[in-house]
Amino acid sequence: MHGMMMTTPLLITSLIQFAAKFHNDTEVVTCRVDGTLHRSTYGQIYERSQRLANALIELGVKPGDRVATVAWNSDRHLELYYAVSGIGAICHTVNLRLADAEMVYILNHAEDRLVFFDTDMAETVARIQPHTPAVESFISLSDAAGIPAGSPAGALDYEGLIAGVPDQYDWPVFDENAAASMCYTSGTTGNPKGVLYSHRATVLHAMASCFASTLDLRTHDIVLPVVPMFHVNAWGIPYSSPIAGVPIVMPGPKLDGKSLFELMDQEHVTMGLGVPTVWMGLLDHMDKMGRAPKGLARVIVGGAAASESIINRFELKHGVTVHHAWGMTEMSPVGVVNTLKPKFLDLPRDQQMPIKVKQGRAIYGVDMCIVDDDGDELPHDGITSGRLLVKGPWIISEYYKADESALTSDGWFDTGDIATLDADGYMLITDRAKDIIKSGGEWISSVGLENAAVGHPAIKQAAVIGVPHPKWLERPLLVCVSEGDSRPSLSEVREFLAEKVPKLWLPDAIEWVSSLPLGATGKVLKAGLRARFADYSLNK
Ligand code: ADP
């Protein structure tokens, strides 16, 4: 027997329609590429999305077509999210930090018909234009006067496109499983792979993101996604904030500590989301100013591990609460978020910290388990580590054009991460499967060692890779960027680490570098480091 309830499909349009109706004057503030501050509201975003929908139809965009954006976080980008998906087409957000060849590969693989670009990306898209023949139009996110010199030949302007078209659009109702947006994985191994998000997955993920135990989004918050809209849809903020009635502050391209501080301070941002690298920049500026930006109450740190030192700098020095979170492109992306269970709230800080540095507990909708190499499930004891498998309605089933399932025979997605799960459900990533160091019969967590190393006052950033060893097969090499001029010796660093990690993990060598190679999403490129230290000899 069927339940007797409406079968309203879960479509993305419903998110912005809700915001326009019930949070009409809630602001979306953008720091534009030219540095000016632009103020908009959900009501205006919705009206302009309807204009854009009409303009896209006039350009001949059909359901299922791919429309690319090469753009920073902004109000116009948000309008594109809603207009493109709303007409049944697919909003393909391209990571603008990619090298030309990667961008060409992605645009051709996705067969994008239109490319909307921010003005500072004009030269990049002009360079790739000759290599992307399927792209019919390039559209500058500006008015006609703002189309920069050096833009692709025949470039249109966004404001011109949406002027003079009706501000009402009759949104179609279609299958909630239709594709809405796409994003390519960073492709550290092989070519980038396309992940195609459905309307249903996006809406469910947006709803779950609002839970108190997830991002706890409330109308009194003001949220600033430092994480870009081309990086897994800014972790879903463009979809979750409208349904929570939360104002969004879009930082545009200026993501350095000073710019972020000033924007947050001025707009009284209560909550920010980003990767550890950007938070280190902000923390440096907060230390310089001797305070946090006015109103900043909490930050979500994800994309890479939040170290104890980042958590302490935010919480102890500046009174800003840190929530660690984990996810991936294939998961829309949120999988776990760290909130303390009530029984841990009154623990002394040194006992809370081992819990706080864990990535967190699964949110409703995401199931997970850890398995050994034979696929047998491992205990949730907080000690045994294994391959982390996940399942749920906003998790990938197949890569775009892959023609085969991305899942194990029993329907799990293997994240490629190695993790422990404890009896309270907290998950700790101990490594990427490909980064773990296998020393003798033991596994050494590169992430665990890095987190411990950055606790040393002379170490600003650290990355650990395995290098060949005649007896143990692999031993850890610690590659560091120094904080200031002092460079402690290997034995001093080992002494410092000995209190924090098992003896077996202590690095066999240390190398100082001026910077670590970062990928397009701001994470350390271990592959780059491995190539650089490929012939490293531990006996030198
Ligand atoms: P995102 O960086 O947005 O989470 P990606 O798909 O680019 O998505 O990268 C996903 C991978 O990043 C994860 O599989 C994991 O290895 C790593 N990662 C993400 N969040 C964390 C975290 N909090 N701690 C450690 N590693 C993380």
PDB file of C-alpha atoms and ligand atoms in Angstrom, residues 185-186 227 231-232 235 275 301-306 324-330 333 359 415-417 429 431-432 447 521 523, ligand 1:
ATOM      1  CA  THR A 185      37.708  15.394  -9.187  1.00  0.00           C
ATOM      2  CA  SER A 186      41.195  16.822  -8.931  1.00  0.00           C
ATOM      3  CA  VAL A 227      35.624  27.286  -0.140  1.00  0.00           C
ATOM      4  CA  HIS A 231      35.048  23.097  -5.266  1.00  0.00           C
ATOM      5  CA  VAL A 232      32.134  20.692  -4.728  1.00  0.00           C
ATOM      6  CA  TRP A 235      30.328  22.397   0.183  1.00  0.00           C
ATOM      7  CA  VAL A 275      40.478  24.390   3.964  1.00  0.00           C
ATOM      8  CA  VAL A 301      37.659  23.208   8.638  1.00  0.00           C
ATOM      9  CA  GLY A 302      37.581  20.520   5.971  1.00  0.00           C
ATOM     10  CA  GLY A 303      39.174  19.316   2.775  1.00  0.00           C
ATOM     11  CA  ALA A 304      42.354  18.418   4.676  1.00  0.00           C
ATOM     12  CA  ALA A 305      43.057  17.616   8.311  1.00  0.00           C
ATOM     13  CA  ALA A 306      42.605  20.330  10.935  1.00  0.00           C
ATOM     14  CA  HIS A 324      36.313  19.638  11.830  1.00  0.00           C
ATOM     15  CA  ALA A 325      34.520  18.108   8.820  1.00  0.00           C
ATOM     16  CA  TRP A 326      35.281  15.579   6.116  1.00  0.00           C
ATOM     17  CA  GLY A 327      33.862  14.788   2.737  1.00  0.00           C
ATOM     18  CA  MET A 328      34.755  14.501  -0.899  1.00  0.00           C
ATOM     19  CA  THR A 329      33.663  15.524  -4.382  1.00  0.00           C
ATOM     20  CA  GLU A 330      32.003  12.134  -4.821  1.00  0.00           C
ATOM     21  CA  PRO A 333      30.600  16.579  -0.271  1.00  0.00           C
ATOM     22  CA  GLN A 359      37.000  14.375  11.445  1.00  0.00           C
ATOM     23  CA  THR A 415      36.609   6.590  -0.501  1.00  0.00           C
ATOM     24  CA  GLY A 416      40.311   5.766  -0.897  1.00  0.00           C
ATOM     25  CA  ASP A 417      40.787   6.993   2.668  1.00  0.00           C
ATOM     26  CA  ILE A 429      41.261   9.724   8.767  1.00  0.00           C
ATOM     27  CA  ASP A 431      45.699   8.600   5.614  1.00  0.00           C
ATOM     28  CA  ARG A 432      44.847   8.451   1.950  1.00  0.00           C
ATOM     29  CA  VAL A 447      48.476  12.770   8.366  1.00  0.00           C
ATOM     30  CA  THR A 521      42.024  22.866  -4.318  1.00  0.00           C
ATOM     31  CA  LYS A 523      45.865  20.755  -0.696  1.00  0.00           C
TER      32      LYS A 523
HETATM   33  P1  ADP B   1      37.016  18.122  -0.522  1.00  0.00           P
HETATM   34  O1  ADP B   1      38.417  18.625  -0.452  1.00  0.00           O
HETATM   35  O2  ADP B   1      36.047  19.167  -0.861  1.00  0.00           O
HETATM   36  O3  ADP B   1      36.608  17.395   0.727  1.00  0.00           O
HETATM   37  P2  ADP B   1      37.992  16.381  -2.602  1.00  0.00           P
HETATM   38  O4  ADP B   1      37.195  15.424  -3.373  1.00  0.00           O
HETATM   39  O5  ADP B   1      38.815  17.400  -3.316  1.00  0.00           O
HETATM   40  O6  ADP B   1      36.927  17.070  -1.703  1.00  0.00           O
HETATM   41  O7  ADP B   1      38.963  15.615  -1.637  1.00  0.00           O
HETATM   42  C1  ADP B   1      38.482  14.586  -0.818  1.00  0.00           C
HETATM   43  C2  ADP B   1      39.597  14.021   0.021  1.00  0.00           C
HETATM   44  O8  ADP B   1      40.192  15.051   0.801  1.00  0.00           O
HETATM   45  C3  ADP B   1      39.114  13.014   1.014  1.00  0.00           C
HETATM   46  O9  ADP B   1      38.946  11.734   0.438  1.00  0.00           O
HETATM   47  C4  ADP B   1      40.215  13.056   2.059  1.00  0.00           C
HETATM   48  O10 ADP B   1      41.335  12.284   1.664  1.00  0.00           O
HETATM   49  C5  ADP B   1      40.612  14.507   2.050  1.00  0.00           C
HETATM   50  N1  ADP B   1      39.924  15.201   3.136  1.00  0.00           N
HETATM   51  C6  ADP B   1      38.784  15.911   3.087  1.00  0.00           C
HETATM   52  N2  ADP B   1      38.482  16.419   4.302  1.00  0.00           N
HETATM   53  C7  ADP B   1      39.454  16.001   5.145  1.00  0.00           C
HETATM   54  C8  ADP B   1      39.714  16.178   6.538  1.00  0.00           C
HETATM   55  N3  ADP B   1      38.935  16.900   7.308  1.00  0.00           N
HETATM   56  N4  ADP B   1      40.811  15.583   7.045  1.00  0.00           N
HETATM   57  C9  ADP B   1      41.645  14.844   6.285  1.00  0.00           C
HETATM   58  N5  ADP B   1      41.462  14.651   4.970  1.00  0.00           N
HETATM   59  C10 ADP B   1      40.383  15.218   4.403  1.00  0.00           C
END
